Tab-separated table of C-alpha atoms and ligand atoms in Angstrom:
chain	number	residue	atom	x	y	z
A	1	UNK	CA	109.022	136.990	129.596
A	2	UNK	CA	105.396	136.159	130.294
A	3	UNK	CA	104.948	133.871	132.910
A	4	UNK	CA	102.538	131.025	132.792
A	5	UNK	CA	100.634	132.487	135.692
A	6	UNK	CA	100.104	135.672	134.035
A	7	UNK	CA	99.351	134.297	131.264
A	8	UNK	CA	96.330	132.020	132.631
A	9	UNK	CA	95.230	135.248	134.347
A	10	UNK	CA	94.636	136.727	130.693
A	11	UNK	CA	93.562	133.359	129.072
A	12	UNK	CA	90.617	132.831	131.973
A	13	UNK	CA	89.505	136.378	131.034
A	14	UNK	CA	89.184	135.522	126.859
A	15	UNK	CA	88.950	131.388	127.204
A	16	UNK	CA	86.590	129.850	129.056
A	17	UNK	CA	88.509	127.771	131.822
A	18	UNK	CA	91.499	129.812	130.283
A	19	UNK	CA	92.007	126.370	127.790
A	20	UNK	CA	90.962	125.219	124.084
A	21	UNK	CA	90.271	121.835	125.475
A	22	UNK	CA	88.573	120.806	129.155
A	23	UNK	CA	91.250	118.099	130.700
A	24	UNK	CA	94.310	120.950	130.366
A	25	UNK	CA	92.869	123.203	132.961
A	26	UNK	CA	94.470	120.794	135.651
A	27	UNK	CA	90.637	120.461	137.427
A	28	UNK	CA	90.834	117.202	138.789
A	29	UNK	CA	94.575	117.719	140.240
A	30	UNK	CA	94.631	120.954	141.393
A	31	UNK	CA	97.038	124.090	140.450
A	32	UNK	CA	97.282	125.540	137.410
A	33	UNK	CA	98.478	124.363	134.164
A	34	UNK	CA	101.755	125.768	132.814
A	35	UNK	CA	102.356	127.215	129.470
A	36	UNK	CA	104.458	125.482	127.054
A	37	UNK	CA	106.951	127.380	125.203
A	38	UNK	CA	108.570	124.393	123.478
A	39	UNK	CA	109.030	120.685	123.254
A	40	UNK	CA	111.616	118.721	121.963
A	41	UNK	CA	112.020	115.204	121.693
A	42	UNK	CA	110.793	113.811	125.115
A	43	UNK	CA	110.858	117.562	126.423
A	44	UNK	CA	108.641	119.984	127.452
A	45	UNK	CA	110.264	123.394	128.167
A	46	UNK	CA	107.342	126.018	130.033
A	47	UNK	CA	107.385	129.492	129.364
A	48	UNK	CA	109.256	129.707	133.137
A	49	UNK	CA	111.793	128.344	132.122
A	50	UNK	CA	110.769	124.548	133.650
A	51	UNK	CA	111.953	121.523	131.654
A	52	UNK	CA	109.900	118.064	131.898
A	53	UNK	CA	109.981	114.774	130.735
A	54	UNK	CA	106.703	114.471	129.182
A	55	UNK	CA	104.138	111.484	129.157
A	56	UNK	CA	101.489	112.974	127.291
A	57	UNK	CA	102.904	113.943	123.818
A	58	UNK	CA	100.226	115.976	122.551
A	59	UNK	CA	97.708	112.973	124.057
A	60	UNK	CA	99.803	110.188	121.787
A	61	UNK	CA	100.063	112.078	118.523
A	62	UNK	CA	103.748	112.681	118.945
A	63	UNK	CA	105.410	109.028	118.916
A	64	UNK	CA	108.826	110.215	117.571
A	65	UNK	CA	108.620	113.073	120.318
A	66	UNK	CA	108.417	116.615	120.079
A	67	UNK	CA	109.846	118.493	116.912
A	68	UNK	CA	111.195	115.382	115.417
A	69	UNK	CA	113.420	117.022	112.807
A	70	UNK	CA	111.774	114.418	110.080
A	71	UNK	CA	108.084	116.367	110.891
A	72	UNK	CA	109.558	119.524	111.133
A	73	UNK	CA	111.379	119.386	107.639
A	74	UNK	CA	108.522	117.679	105.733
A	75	UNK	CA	105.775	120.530	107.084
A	76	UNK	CA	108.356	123.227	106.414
A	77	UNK	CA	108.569	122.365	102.968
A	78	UNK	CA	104.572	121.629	102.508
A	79	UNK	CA	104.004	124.791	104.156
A	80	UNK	CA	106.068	126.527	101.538
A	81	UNK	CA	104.122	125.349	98.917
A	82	UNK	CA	100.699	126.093	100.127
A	83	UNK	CA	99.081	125.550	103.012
A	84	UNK	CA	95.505	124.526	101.902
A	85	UNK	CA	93.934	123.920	98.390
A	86	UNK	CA	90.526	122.515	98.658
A	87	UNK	CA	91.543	120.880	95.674
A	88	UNK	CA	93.161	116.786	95.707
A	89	UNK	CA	97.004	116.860	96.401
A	90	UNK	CA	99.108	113.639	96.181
A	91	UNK	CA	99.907	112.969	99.434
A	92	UNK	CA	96.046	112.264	100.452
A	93	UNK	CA	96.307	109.225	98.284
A	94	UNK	CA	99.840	108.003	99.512
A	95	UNK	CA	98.340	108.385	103.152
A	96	UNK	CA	95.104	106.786	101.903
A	97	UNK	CA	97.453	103.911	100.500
A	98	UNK	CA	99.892	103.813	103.498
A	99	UNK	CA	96.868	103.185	105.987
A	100	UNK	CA	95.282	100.374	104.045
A	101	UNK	CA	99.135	98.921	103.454
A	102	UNK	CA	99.491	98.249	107.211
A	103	UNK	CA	95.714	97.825	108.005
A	104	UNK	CA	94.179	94.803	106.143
A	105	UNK	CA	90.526	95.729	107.238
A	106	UNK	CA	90.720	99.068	105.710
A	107	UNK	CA	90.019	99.103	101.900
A	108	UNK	CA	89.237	103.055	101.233
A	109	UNK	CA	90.041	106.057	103.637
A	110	UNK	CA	88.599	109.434	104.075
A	111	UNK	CA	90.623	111.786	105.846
A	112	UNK	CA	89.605	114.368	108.402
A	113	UNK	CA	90.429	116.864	110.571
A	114	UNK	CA	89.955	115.238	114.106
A	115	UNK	CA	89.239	112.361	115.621
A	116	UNK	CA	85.644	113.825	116.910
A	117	UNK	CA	84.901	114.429	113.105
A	118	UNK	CA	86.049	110.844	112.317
A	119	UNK	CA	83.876	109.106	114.861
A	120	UNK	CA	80.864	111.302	113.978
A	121	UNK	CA	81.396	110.143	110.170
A	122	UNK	CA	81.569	106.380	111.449
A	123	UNK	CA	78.234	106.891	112.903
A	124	UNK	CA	76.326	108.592	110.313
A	125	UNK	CA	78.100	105.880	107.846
A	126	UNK	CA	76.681	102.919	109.909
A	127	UNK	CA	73.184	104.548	110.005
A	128	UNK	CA	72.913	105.342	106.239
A	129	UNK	CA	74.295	102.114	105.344
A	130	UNK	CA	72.074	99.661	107.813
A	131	UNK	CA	69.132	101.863	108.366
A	132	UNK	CA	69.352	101.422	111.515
A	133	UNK	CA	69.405	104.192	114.361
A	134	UNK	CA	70.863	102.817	117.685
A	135	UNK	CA	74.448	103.101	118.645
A	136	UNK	CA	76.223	100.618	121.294
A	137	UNK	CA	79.423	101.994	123.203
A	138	UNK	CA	80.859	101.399	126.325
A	139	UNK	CA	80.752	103.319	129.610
A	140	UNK	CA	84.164	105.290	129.741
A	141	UNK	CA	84.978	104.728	126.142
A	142	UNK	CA	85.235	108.048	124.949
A	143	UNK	CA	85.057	108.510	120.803
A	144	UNK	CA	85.159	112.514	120.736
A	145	UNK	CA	82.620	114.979	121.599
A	146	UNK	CA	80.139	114.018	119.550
A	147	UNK	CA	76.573	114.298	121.036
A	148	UNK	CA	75.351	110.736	120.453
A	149	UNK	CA	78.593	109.406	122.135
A	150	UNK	CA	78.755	111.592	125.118
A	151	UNK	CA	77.452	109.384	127.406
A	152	UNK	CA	79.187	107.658	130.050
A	153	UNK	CA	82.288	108.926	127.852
A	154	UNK	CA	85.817	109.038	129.479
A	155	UNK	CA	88.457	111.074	129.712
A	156	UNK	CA	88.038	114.715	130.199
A	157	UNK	CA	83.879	113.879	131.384
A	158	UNK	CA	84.886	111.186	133.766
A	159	UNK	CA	88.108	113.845	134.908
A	160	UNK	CA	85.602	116.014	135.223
A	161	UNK	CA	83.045	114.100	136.877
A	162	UNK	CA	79.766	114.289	134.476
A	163	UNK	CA	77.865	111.779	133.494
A	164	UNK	CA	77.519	112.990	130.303
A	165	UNK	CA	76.992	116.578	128.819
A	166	UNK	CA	74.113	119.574	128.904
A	167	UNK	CA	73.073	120.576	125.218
A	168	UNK	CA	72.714	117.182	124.167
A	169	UNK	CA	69.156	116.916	123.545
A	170	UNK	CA	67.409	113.610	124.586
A	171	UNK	CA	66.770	112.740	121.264
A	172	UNK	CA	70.320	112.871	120.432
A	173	UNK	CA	71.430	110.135	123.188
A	174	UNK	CA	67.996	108.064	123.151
A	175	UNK	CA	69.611	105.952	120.097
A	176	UNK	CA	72.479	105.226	122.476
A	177	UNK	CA	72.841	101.799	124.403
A	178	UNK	CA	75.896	102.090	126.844
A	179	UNK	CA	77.232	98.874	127.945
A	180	UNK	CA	80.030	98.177	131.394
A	181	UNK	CA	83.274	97.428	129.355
A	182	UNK	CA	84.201	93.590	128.783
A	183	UNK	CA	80.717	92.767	130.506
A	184	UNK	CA	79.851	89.826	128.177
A	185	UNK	CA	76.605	89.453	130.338
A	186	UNK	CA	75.362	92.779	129.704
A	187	UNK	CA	76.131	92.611	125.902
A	188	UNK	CA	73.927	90.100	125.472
A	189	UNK	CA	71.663	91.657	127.201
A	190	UNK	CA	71.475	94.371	124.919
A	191	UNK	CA	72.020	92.593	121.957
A	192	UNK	CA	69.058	90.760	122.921
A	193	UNK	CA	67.106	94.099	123.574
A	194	UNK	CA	68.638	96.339	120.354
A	195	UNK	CA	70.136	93.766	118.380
A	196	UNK	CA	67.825	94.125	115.302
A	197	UNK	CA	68.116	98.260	115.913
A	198	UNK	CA	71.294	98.452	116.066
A	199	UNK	CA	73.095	100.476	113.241
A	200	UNK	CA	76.499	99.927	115.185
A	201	UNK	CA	78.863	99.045	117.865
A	202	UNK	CA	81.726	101.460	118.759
A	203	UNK	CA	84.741	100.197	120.610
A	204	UNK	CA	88.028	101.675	122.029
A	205	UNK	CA	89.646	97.925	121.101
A	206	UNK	CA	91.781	98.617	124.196
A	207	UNK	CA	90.654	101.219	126.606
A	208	UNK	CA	92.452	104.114	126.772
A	209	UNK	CA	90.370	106.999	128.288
A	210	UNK	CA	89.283	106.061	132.017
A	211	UNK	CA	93.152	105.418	132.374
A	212	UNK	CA	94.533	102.100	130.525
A	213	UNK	CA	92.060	98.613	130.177
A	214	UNK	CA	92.750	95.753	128.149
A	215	UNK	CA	89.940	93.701	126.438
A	216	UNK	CA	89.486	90.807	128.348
A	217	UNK	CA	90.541	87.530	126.573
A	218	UNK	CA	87.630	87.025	124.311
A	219	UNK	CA	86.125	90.298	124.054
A	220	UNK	CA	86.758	92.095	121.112
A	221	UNK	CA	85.964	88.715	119.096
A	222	UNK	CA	82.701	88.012	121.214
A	223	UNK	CA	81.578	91.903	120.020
A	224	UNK	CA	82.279	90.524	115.995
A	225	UNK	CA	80.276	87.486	116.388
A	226	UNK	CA	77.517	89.154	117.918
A	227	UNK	CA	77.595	92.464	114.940
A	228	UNK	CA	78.074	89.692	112.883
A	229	UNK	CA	74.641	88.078	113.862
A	230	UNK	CA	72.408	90.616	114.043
A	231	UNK	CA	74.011	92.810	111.321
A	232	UNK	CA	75.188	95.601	113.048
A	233	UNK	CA	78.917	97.201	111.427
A	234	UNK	CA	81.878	97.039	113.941
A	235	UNK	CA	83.387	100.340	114.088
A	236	UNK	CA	87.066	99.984	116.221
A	237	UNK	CA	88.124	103.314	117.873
A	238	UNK	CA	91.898	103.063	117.000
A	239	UNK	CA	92.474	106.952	117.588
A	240	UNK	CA	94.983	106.015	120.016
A	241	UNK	CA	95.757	102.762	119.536
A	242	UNK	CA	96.389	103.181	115.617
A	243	UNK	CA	99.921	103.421	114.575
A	244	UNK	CA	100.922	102.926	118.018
A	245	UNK	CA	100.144	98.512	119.133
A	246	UNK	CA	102.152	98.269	115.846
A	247	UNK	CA	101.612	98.584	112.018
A	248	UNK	CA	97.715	97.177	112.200
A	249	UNK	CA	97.007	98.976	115.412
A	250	UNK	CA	94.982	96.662	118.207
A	251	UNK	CA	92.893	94.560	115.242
A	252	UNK	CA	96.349	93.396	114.046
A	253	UNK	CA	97.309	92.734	117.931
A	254	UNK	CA	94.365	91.374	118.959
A	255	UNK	CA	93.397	89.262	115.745
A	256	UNK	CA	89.767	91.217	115.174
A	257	UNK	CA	88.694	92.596	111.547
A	258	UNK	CA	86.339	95.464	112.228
A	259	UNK	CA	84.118	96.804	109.166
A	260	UNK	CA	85.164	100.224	109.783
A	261	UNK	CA	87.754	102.173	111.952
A	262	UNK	CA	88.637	105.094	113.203
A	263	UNK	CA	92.237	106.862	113.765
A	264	UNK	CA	94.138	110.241	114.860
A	265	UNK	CA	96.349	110.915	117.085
A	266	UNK	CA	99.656	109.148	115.750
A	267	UNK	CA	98.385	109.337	112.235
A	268	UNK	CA	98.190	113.171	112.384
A	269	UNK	CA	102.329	113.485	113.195
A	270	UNK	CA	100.780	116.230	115.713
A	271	UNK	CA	98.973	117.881	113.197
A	272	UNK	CA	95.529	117.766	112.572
A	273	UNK	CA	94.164	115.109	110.524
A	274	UNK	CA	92.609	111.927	111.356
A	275	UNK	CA	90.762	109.177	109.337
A	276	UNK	CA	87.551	106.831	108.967
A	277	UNK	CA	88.408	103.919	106.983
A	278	UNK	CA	87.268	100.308	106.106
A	279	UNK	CA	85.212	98.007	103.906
A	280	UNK	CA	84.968	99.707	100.256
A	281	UNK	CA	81.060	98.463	99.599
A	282	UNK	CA	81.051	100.700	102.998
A	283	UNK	CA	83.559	103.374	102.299
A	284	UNK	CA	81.287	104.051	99.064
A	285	UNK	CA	78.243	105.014	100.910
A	286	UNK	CA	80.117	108.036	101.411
A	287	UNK	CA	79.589	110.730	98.745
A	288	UNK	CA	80.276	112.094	96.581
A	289	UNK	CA	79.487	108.033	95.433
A	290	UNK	CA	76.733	107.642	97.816
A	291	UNK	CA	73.992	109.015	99.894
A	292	UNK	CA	75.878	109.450	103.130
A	293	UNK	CA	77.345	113.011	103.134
A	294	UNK	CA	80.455	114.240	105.057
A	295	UNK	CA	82.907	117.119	103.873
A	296	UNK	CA	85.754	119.196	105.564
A	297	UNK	CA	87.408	122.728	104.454
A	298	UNK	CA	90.773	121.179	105.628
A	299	UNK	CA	90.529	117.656	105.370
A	300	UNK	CA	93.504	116.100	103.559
A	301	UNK	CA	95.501	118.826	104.867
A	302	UNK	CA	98.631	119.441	102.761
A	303	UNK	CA	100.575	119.393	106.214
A	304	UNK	CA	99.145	117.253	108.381
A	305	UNK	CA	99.561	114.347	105.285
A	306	UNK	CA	103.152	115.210	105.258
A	307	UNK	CA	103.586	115.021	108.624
A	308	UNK	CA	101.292	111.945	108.834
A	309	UNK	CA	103.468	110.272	106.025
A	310	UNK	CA	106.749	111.544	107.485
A	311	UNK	CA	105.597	109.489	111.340
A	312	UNK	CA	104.528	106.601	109.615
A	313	UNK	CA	107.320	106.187	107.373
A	314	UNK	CA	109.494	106.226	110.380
A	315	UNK	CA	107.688	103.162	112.374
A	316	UNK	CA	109.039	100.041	111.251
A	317	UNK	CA	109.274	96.982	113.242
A	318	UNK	CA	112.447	98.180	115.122
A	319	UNK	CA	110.660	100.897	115.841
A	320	UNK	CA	107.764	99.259	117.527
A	321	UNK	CA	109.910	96.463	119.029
A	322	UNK	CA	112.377	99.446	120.727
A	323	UNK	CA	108.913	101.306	121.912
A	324	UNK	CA	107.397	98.471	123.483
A	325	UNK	CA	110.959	97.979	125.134
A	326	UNK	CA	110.617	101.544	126.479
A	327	UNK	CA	106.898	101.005	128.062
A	328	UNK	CA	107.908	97.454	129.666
A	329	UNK	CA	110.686	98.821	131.419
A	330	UNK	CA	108.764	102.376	132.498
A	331	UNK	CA	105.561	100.089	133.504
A	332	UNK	CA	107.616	97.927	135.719
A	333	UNK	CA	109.926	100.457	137.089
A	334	UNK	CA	106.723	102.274	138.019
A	335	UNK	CA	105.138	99.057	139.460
A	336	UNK	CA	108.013	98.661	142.019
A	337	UNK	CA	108.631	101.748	142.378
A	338	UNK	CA	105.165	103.367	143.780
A	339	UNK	CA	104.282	99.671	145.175
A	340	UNK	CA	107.562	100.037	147.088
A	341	UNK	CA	106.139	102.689	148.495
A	342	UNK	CA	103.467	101.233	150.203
A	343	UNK	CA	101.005	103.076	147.856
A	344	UNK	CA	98.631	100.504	145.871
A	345	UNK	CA	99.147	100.689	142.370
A	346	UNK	CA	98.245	98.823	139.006
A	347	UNK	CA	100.073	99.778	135.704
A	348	UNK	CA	98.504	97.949	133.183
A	349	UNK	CA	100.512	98.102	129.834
A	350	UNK	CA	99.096	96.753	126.388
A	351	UNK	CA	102.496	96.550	124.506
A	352	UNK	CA	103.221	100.241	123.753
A	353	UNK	CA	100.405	101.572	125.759
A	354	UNK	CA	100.883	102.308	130.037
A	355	UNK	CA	98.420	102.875	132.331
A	356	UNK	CA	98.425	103.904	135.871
A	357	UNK	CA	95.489	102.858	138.514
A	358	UNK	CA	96.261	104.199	142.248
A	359	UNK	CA	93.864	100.887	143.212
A	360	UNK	CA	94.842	97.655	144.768
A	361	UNK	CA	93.426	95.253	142.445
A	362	UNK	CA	93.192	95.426	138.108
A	363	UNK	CA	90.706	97.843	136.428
A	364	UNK	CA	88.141	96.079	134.111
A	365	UNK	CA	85.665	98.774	133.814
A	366	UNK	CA	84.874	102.475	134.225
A	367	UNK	CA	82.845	101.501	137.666
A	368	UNK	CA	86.547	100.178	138.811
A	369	UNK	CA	88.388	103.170	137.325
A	370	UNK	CA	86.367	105.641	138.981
A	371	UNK	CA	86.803	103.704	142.088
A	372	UNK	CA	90.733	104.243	141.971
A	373	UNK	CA	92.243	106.872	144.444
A	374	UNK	CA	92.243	110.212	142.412
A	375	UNK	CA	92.959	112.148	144.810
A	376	UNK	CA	96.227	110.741	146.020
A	377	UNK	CA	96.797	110.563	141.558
A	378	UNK	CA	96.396	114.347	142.288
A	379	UNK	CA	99.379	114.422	144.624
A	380	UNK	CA	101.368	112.278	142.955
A	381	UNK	CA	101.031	114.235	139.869
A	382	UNK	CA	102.251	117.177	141.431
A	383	UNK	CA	105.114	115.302	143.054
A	384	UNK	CA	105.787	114.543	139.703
A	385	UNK	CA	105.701	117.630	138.258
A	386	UNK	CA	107.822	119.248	140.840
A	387	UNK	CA	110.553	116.424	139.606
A	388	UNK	CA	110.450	117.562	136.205
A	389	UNK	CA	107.905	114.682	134.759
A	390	UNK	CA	104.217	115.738	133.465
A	391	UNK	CA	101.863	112.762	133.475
A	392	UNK	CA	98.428	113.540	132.324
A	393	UNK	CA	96.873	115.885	134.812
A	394	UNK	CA	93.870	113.735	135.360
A	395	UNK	CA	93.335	109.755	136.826
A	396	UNK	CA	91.497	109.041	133.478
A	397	UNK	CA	94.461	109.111	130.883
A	398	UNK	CA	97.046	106.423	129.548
A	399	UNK	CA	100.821	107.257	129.755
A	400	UNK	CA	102.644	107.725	126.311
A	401	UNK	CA	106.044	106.724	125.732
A	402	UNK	CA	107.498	108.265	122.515
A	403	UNK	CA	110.471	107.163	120.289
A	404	UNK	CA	112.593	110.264	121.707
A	405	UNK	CA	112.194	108.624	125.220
A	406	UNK	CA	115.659	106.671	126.364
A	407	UNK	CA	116.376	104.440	129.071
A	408	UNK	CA	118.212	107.020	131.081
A	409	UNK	CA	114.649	109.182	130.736
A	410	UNK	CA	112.801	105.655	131.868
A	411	UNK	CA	115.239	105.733	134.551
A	412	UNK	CA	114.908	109.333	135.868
A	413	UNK	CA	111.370	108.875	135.541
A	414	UNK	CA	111.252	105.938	137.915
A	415	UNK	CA	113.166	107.720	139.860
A	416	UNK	CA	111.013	110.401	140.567
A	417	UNK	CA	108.118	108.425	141.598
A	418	UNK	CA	109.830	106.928	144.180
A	419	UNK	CA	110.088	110.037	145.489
A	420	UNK	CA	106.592	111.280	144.825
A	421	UNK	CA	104.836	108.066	146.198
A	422	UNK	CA	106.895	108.154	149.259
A	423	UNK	CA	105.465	112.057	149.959
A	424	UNK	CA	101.812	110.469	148.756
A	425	UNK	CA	102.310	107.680	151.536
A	426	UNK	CA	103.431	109.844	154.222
A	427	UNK	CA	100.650	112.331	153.671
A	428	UNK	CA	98.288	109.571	153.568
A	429	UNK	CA	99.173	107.792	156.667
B	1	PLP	C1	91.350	111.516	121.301
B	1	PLP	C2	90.321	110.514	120.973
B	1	PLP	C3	89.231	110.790	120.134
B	1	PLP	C4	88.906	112.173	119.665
B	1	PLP	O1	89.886	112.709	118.825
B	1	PLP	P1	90.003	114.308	118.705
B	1	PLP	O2	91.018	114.487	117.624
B	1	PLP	O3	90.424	114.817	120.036
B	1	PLP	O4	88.661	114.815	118.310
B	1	PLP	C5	88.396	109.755	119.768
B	1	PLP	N1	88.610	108.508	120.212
B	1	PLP	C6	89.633	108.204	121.033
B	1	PLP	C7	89.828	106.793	121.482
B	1	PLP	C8	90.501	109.208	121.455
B	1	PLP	O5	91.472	108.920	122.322
């Protein structure tokens, strides 16, 4: 069998970086990534025949782990009765219905094909309907790779440390204010500045791409009062947070009612598909009702609905409650574990969602995150990895438990970076 070294030999000849997507190519943590050959449940099995305990789960889309056999039956059986139309199937409009069951800010849905694609539609949406052209984000929010919101943007830009991207042309990014996360100082400052210009603001509700931050108490309903006054439309990045705080994502944790949102990721089941939702008088802008176009080949996918449905039909309440279970005990176990150590270490966890700082004090901002020790991440990583678990290969990513994660695996887990901090310490000293 191919090996995964031979097999990045070929892919850096044909693939630039030998990956379809930057953060993969293990940059920021040295080595080379290996080639998966399967996954099941909270398993990754390489094409050398290594088996790992995996945080990443396809970045948070899987949440009932790898080849759930729920996923695997309900694409199996779309698949055998077409794989694409271009023409409306039913299971667009039971997904459309199942999002806007569980999220009470979202009135109409149009699905995509990616969370980029949803983000960029968000955008355009707020600027046709507000006639408006600015944009607010936050440094080390990242909302896809689309060229208005590469700045300052997060996970695979801060992992590889740009400050932004070449080919986006200066008119692209001029409409784009970037503000520190929860820096309520600096927001006003801005709103002050671009308040009147500003079409919308775009928030990851709780940060999950320069590693794991939490909206300070107040934030996220400090950014609604402020849209609220100078008309600008709250757009909430749930592409990772969506399906996965609970049934109404972070708005329905954190109490905030955006005008529109965004989610992937979970939705998708691992395929595919993601979503822009929200306000109908909004929602209508889009066409073919109104003046704001946006279109996809493959949105509404015939599979990635069924999967979609088939995940979301699967989280109820137990299902959240025995997740969240699953992150507090891998958070703290972590904690002690690394901390016991003698390596500094902060694992922030928003109810399902871990994070993992190698700093000594909590991460507010990106300026903070990009202050934590990636190197010794780096090494602990490959400690890791050497133990059989694969965290995300770069300092800038959250940790994602999935439903096919036990205990025991928690456990094991824990176990292991014990282990690995104890080499990172003595290397270190
Ligand atoms: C992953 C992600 C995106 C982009 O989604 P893609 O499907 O990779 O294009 C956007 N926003 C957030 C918060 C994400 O984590």
């Amino acid at each position: 069998m191919t090996s995964s070294h031979a097999l990045f030999e070929r892919a850096l000849a044909r693939i630039p970086g030998g990956v379809s997507s930057p953060v993969r190519a293990f940059g920021s943590v040295g080595g080379e990534p290996f080639f998966v050959a399967r996954g099941e449940g909270a398993f990754l099995e390489d094409v050398d025949g290594h088996r790992y305990r995996d945080y990443v789960q396809s970045w948070g889309a899987s949440i009932l782990g790898h080849a759930h056999p729920a996923v695997v039956e309900a694409v199996a059986k779309a698949a055998a009765e077409g794989t694409s139309f271009g023409v409306p199937t039913a299971r667009e409009v039971e997904l459309a219905e199942a999002v806007c069951e569980r999220v009470p800010s979202v009135e109409k849905v149009r699905l995509v094909s990616s969370g980029t694609e949803a983000a960029m539609t968000a955008v355009r949406l707020a600027r046709g309907a507000t006639g408006r052209d600015k944009v607010l984000k936050f440094a080390g929010c990242y909302h896809g790779h689309v060229d208005a919101l590469l700045v300052a943007a997060g996970s695979g830009v801060a992992t590889l440390g740009l400050p932004g991207s070449a080919g986006v042309t200066g008119g692209a990014a001029a409409d784009t204010v970037v503000v520190p996360y929860n820096d309520e100082a600096a927001l006003d400052e801005a709103f002050a500045r671009h308040g009147e210009d500003l079409a919308a603001v775009l928030v990851e509700p709780v940060a999950a791409n320069m590693g794991l931050v939490p909206p300070a108490a107040g934030f996220l309903a400090g950014l609604r009062r402020r849209c609220d006054a100078a008309g600008a439309i709250l757009v909430l990045d749930e592409v990772i947070t969506g399906f996965r705080l609970g049934p109404a994502g972070a708005q329905g944790r954190f109490g905030v009612r955006p005008d529109l949102s965004i989610f992937g990721k979970v939705l998708g089941g691992g395929l595919p598909l993601a979503a822009v939702g929200g306000r109908a008088d909004l929602m209508d802008e889009l066409a073919p009702l109104g003046p704001v176009y946006q279109a996809g080949t493959l949105s509404g996918n015939p599979l990635a609905t069924a999967a979609g449905l088939a995940v979301l039909a699967r989280l109820d309440e137990g299902a959240y409650a025995e997740l969240e279970h699953r992150a507090a005990r891998l958070a703290e176990g972590l904690h002690d574990a690394i901390s016991g150590e003698g390596v500094s270490v902060q694992v922030p966890r928003v109810g399902t969602l871990v994070g993992l700082f190698l700093a000594s004090e909590p991460v507010r901002d990106y300026e903070e995150a990009r202050a934590a020790d990636q190197e010794a991440y780096g090494r602990l990583f490959h400690g890791l990895l050497r133990r059989g678990v694969y965290m995300a290969p770069s300092a800038f990513e959250a940790l994602f438990v999935s439903l096919a994660h036990s205990d025991e695996d928690v456990d094991r887990t824990v176990a292991a970076a014990a282990e690995a901090a104890r080499e990172v310490a003595g290397e270190g000293s």
